[in-house]
Amino acid sequence: MIGSIRGTLLSKDSGNLLIEVGGLGYEVQVPTKTSYNLPRQGSELYLLTHFIVRDDGQNLYGFFEDSERNLFRQLIKISGVGPKLALTILSGLDVEGFNLCVVDSDISSLVAIPGVGKKTAERLIVEMRDKLPKQFASKTDLVRNNDRVAVFSDAVADAEKALQSLG
């Protein structure tokens, strides 16, 4: 298993990286959000990775944070979600945003991600609900107790300000 990679970023092209390590060039696929935060070409880069071997090839996926890699690993275990769709999900939502979609049962935000249909979104919510990180467990309890104001007060305040500015 290849758990991480440190090397020189040779090229970056919409989620596909070429990283040189000891004279070898490794192709690494990353979520779109990760590719926006990359250093310039020729700079040193460190990524956590997930290595997948299949009949049709070997693929290396890279992530800046362990939480992204863990969510990717949980997503690819779900029926109907492969590595490409998991990367697309991570490109459309950050880890916290995805977890809040699960807590809220927010199907519409998940369906807005290309490649995620209604049935897949429902499956994601059902299967991921029990796998949320501990920091979201308290938010889940608050939602169950209908105490949403405490959790989402900042979002509501921002929405109210936006609506007031629109008249």
mmCIF file of C-alpha atoms in Angstrom:
data_model
loop_
_atom_site.group_PDB
_atom_site.id
_atom_site.type_symbol
_atom_site.label_atom_id
_atom_site.label_comp_id
_atom_site.label_asym_id
_atom_site.label_seq_id
_atom_site.Cartn_x
_atom_site.Cartn_y
_atom_site.Cartn_z
ATOM 1 C CA MET A 1 0.000 0.000 0.000
ATOM 2 C CA ILE A 2 1.229 3.494 -0.814
ATOM 3 C CA GLY A 3 0.136 5.702 2.090
ATOM 4 C CA SER A 4 1.685 9.017 1.096
ATOM 5 C CA ILE A 5 3.842 10.631 -1.521
ATOM 6 C CA ARG A 6 6.414 13.428 -1.296
ATOM 7 C CA GLY A 7 8.036 14.737 -4.414
ATOM 8 C CA THR A 8 8.262 17.462 -7.020
ATOM 9 C CA LEU A 9 5.068 18.543 -8.739
ATOM 10 C CA LEU A 10 5.856 18.299 -12.458
ATOM 11 C CA SER A 11 2.407 19.004 -13.880
ATOM 12 C CA LYS A 12 -1.171 19.533 -12.869
ATOM 13 C CA ASP A 13 -4.171 19.239 -15.144
ATOM 14 C CA SER A 14 -7.726 19.374 -13.749
ATOM 15 C CA GLY A 15 -7.332 16.853 -10.967
ATOM 16 C CA ASN A 16 -4.511 14.824 -12.505
ATOM 17 C CA LEU A 17 -1.036 15.392 -11.128
ATOM 18 C CA LEU A 18 2.392 14.130 -12.112
ATOM 19 C CA ILE A 19 4.713 13.943 -9.114
ATOM 20 C CA GLU A 20 8.358 12.967 -9.500
ATOM 21 C CA VAL A 21 9.834 10.911 -6.678
ATOM 22 C CA GLY A 22 13.386 9.611 -7.019
ATOM 23 C CA GLY A 23 13.319 9.750 -10.819
ATOM 24 C CA LEU A 24 9.890 8.095 -11.164
ATOM 25 C CA GLY A 25 6.807 10.034 -12.178
ATOM 26 C CA TYR A 26 3.632 9.067 -10.322
ATOM 27 C CA GLU A 27 0.230 10.003 -11.714
ATOM 28 C CA VAL A 28 -2.069 10.995 -8.866
ATOM 29 C CA GLN A 29 -5.742 11.894 -9.123
ATOM 30 C CA VAL A 30 -7.030 14.486 -6.662
ATOM 31 C CA PRO A 31 -10.359 16.194 -5.965
ATOM 32 C CA THR A 32 -10.836 19.500 -7.773
ATOM 33 C CA LYS A 33 -10.668 21.443 -4.500
ATOM 34 C CA THR A 34 -7.274 19.904 -3.774
ATOM 35 C CA SER A 35 -5.973 20.845 -7.209
ATOM 36 C CA TYR A 36 -6.884 24.505 -6.550
ATOM 37 C CA ASN A 37 -4.653 24.562 -3.450
ATOM 38 C CA LEU A 38 -1.569 23.033 -5.043
ATOM 39 C CA PRO A 39 1.776 24.830 -5.049
ATOM 40 C CA ARG A 40 3.259 25.957 -8.346
ATOM 41 C CA GLN A 41 4.898 23.468 -10.664
ATOM 42 C CA GLY A 42 8.427 22.557 -9.622
ATOM 43 C CA SER A 43 7.605 22.857 -5.918
ATOM 44 C CA GLU A 44 7.762 20.045 -3.400
ATOM 45 C CA LEU A 45 4.424 18.462 -2.583
ATOM 46 C CA TYR A 46 3.242 16.045 0.103
ATOM 47 C CA LEU A 47 -0.047 14.179 -0.204
ATOM 48 C CA LEU A 48 -1.730 11.356 1.691
ATOM 49 C CA THR A 49 -2.718 8.684 -0.787
ATOM 50 C CA HIS A 50 -5.029 5.767 -1.413
ATOM 51 C CA PHE A 51 -3.818 3.117 -3.865
ATOM 52 C CA ILE A 52 -6.315 0.989 -5.784
ATOM 53 C CA VAL A 53 -5.352 -2.025 -7.869
ATOM 54 C CA ARG A 54 -7.921 -3.330 -10.333
ATOM 55 C CA ASP A 55 -7.882 -5.582 -13.376
ATOM 56 C CA ASP A 56 -7.846 -2.588 -15.706
ATOM 57 C CA GLY A 57 -5.121 -0.599 -13.918
ATOM 58 C CA GLN A 58 -3.580 0.816 -10.814
ATOM 59 C CA ASN A 59 -4.664 4.232 -9.572
ATOM 60 C CA LEU A 60 -3.256 6.526 -6.932
ATOM 61 C CA TYR A 61 -5.542 9.109 -5.306
ATOM 62 C CA GLY A 62 -4.147 12.026 -3.306
ATOM 63 C CA PHE A 63 -5.469 14.184 -0.469
ATOM 64 C CA PHE A 64 -4.141 17.023 1.678
ATOM 65 C CA GLU A 65 -6.009 15.989 4.813
ATOM 66 C CA ASP A 66 -6.599 12.658 6.510
ATOM 67 C CA SER A 67 -10.307 13.483 6.874
ATOM 68 C CA GLU A 68 -10.621 13.696 3.059
ATOM 69 C CA ARG A 69 -8.873 10.377 2.592
ATOM 70 C CA ASN A 70 -11.025 8.723 5.270
ATOM 71 C CA LEU A 71 -14.230 10.007 3.671
ATOM 72 C CA PHE A 72 -13.003 8.804 0.263
ATOM 73 C CA ARG A 73 -12.361 5.345 1.730
ATOM 74 C CA GLN A 74 -15.827 5.238 3.307
ATOM 75 C CA LEU A 75 -17.508 6.417 0.095
ATOM 76 C CA ILE A 76 -15.936 3.760 -2.130
ATOM 77 C CA LYS A 77 -17.286 1.052 0.180
ATOM 78 C CA ILE A 78 -20.852 2.093 -0.655
ATOM 79 C CA SER A 79 -22.558 0.146 -3.418
ATOM 80 C CA GLY A 80 -22.678 2.190 -6.618
ATOM 81 C CA VAL A 81 -19.947 4.612 -5.547
ATOM 82 C CA GLY A 82 -16.581 4.078 -7.182
ATOM 83 C CA PRO A 83 -13.388 6.111 -6.895
ATOM 84 C CA LYS A 84 -14.361 8.529 -9.677
ATOM 85 C CA LEU A 85 -17.704 9.348 -8.083
ATOM 86 C CA ALA A 86 -16.063 9.627 -4.647
ATOM 87 C CA LEU A 87 -13.600 12.182 -6.092
ATOM 88 C CA THR A 88 -16.494 14.037 -7.705
ATOM 89 C CA ILE A 89 -18.312 14.163 -4.357
ATOM 90 C CA LEU A 90 -15.178 15.495 -2.638
ATOM 91 C CA SER A 91 -14.823 18.031 -5.450
ATOM 92 C CA GLY A 92 -18.379 19.264 -4.905
ATOM 93 C CA LEU A 93 -18.416 19.294 -1.098
ATOM 94 C CA ASP A 94 -15.765 19.492 1.569
ATOM 95 C CA VAL A 95 -15.797 16.899 4.342
ATOM 96 C CA GLU A 96 -17.763 19.072 6.757
ATOM 97 C CA GLY A 97 -20.275 20.022 4.059
ATOM 98 C CA PHE A 98 -20.824 16.379 3.175
ATOM 99 C CA ASN A 99 -21.283 15.441 6.833
ATOM 100 C CA LEU A 100 -23.814 18.232 7.310
ATOM 101 C CA CYS A 101 -25.717 16.985 4.240
ATOM 102 C CA VAL A 102 -25.894 13.566 5.895
ATOM 103 C CA VAL A 103 -26.995 15.015 9.248
ATOM 104 C CA ASP A 104 -29.643 17.165 7.521
ATOM 105 C CA SER A 105 -30.687 14.418 5.082
ATOM 106 C CA ASP A 106 -30.061 17.080 2.427
ATOM 107 C CA ILE A 107 -30.668 15.088 -0.748
ATOM 108 C CA SER A 108 -30.909 18.188 -2.952
ATOM 109 C CA SER A 109 -27.312 19.272 -2.226
ATOM 110 C CA LEU A 110 -26.027 15.787 -3.008
ATOM 111 C CA VAL A 111 -28.077 15.504 -6.206
ATOM 112 C CA ALA A 112 -26.551 18.811 -7.355
ATOM 113 C CA ILE A 113 -23.186 17.019 -7.650
ATOM 114 C CA PRO A 114 -22.686 15.637 -11.179
ATOM 115 C CA GLY A 115 -23.141 11.865 -11.253
ATOM 116 C CA VAL A 116 -25.151 11.656 -8.036
ATOM 117 C CA GLY A 117 -28.792 10.742 -8.606
ATOM 118 C CA LYS A 118 -31.599 10.688 -6.094
ATOM 119 C CA LYS A 119 -31.197 6.991 -5.251
ATOM 120 C CA THR A 120 -27.439 7.342 -4.806
ATOM 121 C CA ALA A 121 -27.943 10.407 -2.592
ATOM 122 C CA GLU A 122 -30.443 8.516 -0.447
ATOM 123 C CA ARG A 123 -28.058 5.559 -0.178
ATOM 124 C CA LEU A 124 -25.191 7.882 0.805
ATOM 125 C CA ILE A 125 -27.266 9.438 3.576
ATOM 126 C CA VAL A 126 -28.503 6.120 4.945
ATOM 127 C CA GLU A 127 -25.138 4.348 4.882
ATOM 128 C CA MET A 128 -23.011 7.278 6.059
ATOM 129 C CA ARG A 129 -25.237 8.390 8.942
ATOM 130 C CA ASP A 130 -23.664 5.877 11.373
ATOM 131 C CA LYS A 131 -20.148 6.576 10.148
ATOM 132 C CA LEU A 132 -20.008 10.294 10.916
ATOM 133 C CA PRO A 133 -16.945 11.550 12.784
ATOM 134 C CA LYS A 134 -17.344 12.229 16.508
ATOM 135 C CA GLN A 135 -17.496 16.012 16.063
ATOM 136 C CA PHE A 136 -20.766 15.575 14.162
ATOM 137 C CA ALA A 137 -22.308 13.214 16.704
ATOM 138 C CA SER A 138 -23.293 16.131 18.924
ATOM 139 C CA LYS A 139 -24.770 17.951 15.914
ATOM 140 C CA THR A 140 -26.765 14.837 15.069
ATOM 141 C CA ASP A 141 -28.103 14.767 18.635
ATOM 142 C CA LEU A 142 -29.010 18.448 18.402
ATOM 143 C CA VAL A 143 -30.866 17.897 15.152
ATOM 144 C CA ARG A 144 -32.744 14.971 16.677
ATOM 145 C CA ASN A 145 -33.731 17.201 19.595
ATOM 146 C CA ASN A 146 -34.981 19.899 17.212
ATOM 147 C CA ASP A 147 -32.368 22.290 18.581
ATOM 148 C CA ARG A 148 -31.231 23.376 15.108
ATOM 149 C CA VAL A 149 -30.869 27.022 16.117
ATOM 150 C CA ALA A 150 -27.753 26.334 18.169
ATOM 151 C CA VAL A 151 -26.035 24.476 15.343
ATOM 152 C CA PHE A 152 -27.058 26.517 12.338
ATOM 153 C CA SER A 153 -27.502 30.005 13.828
ATOM 154 C CA ASP A 154 -24.585 31.449 11.855
ATOM 155 C CA ALA A 155 -25.989 30.134 8.579
ATOM 156 C CA VAL A 156 -29.436 31.543 9.376
ATOM 157 C CA ALA A 157 -27.962 34.919 10.294
ATOM 158 C CA ASP A 158 -25.990 34.996 7.028
ATOM 159 C CA ALA A 159 -29.103 34.089 5.043
ATOM 160 C CA GLU A 160 -31.131 36.804 6.785
ATOM 161 C CA LYS A 161 -28.464 39.424 6.016
ATOM 162 C CA ALA A 162 -28.391 38.349 2.371
ATOM 163 C CA LEU A 163 -32.174 38.549 2.079
ATOM 164 C CA GLN A 164 -32.258 41.952 3.756
ATOM 165 C CA SER A 165 -29.646 43.295 1.360
ATOM 166 C CA LEU A 166 -31.817 42.095 -1.530
ATOM 167 C CA GLY A 167 -34.797 43.979 -0.130
#
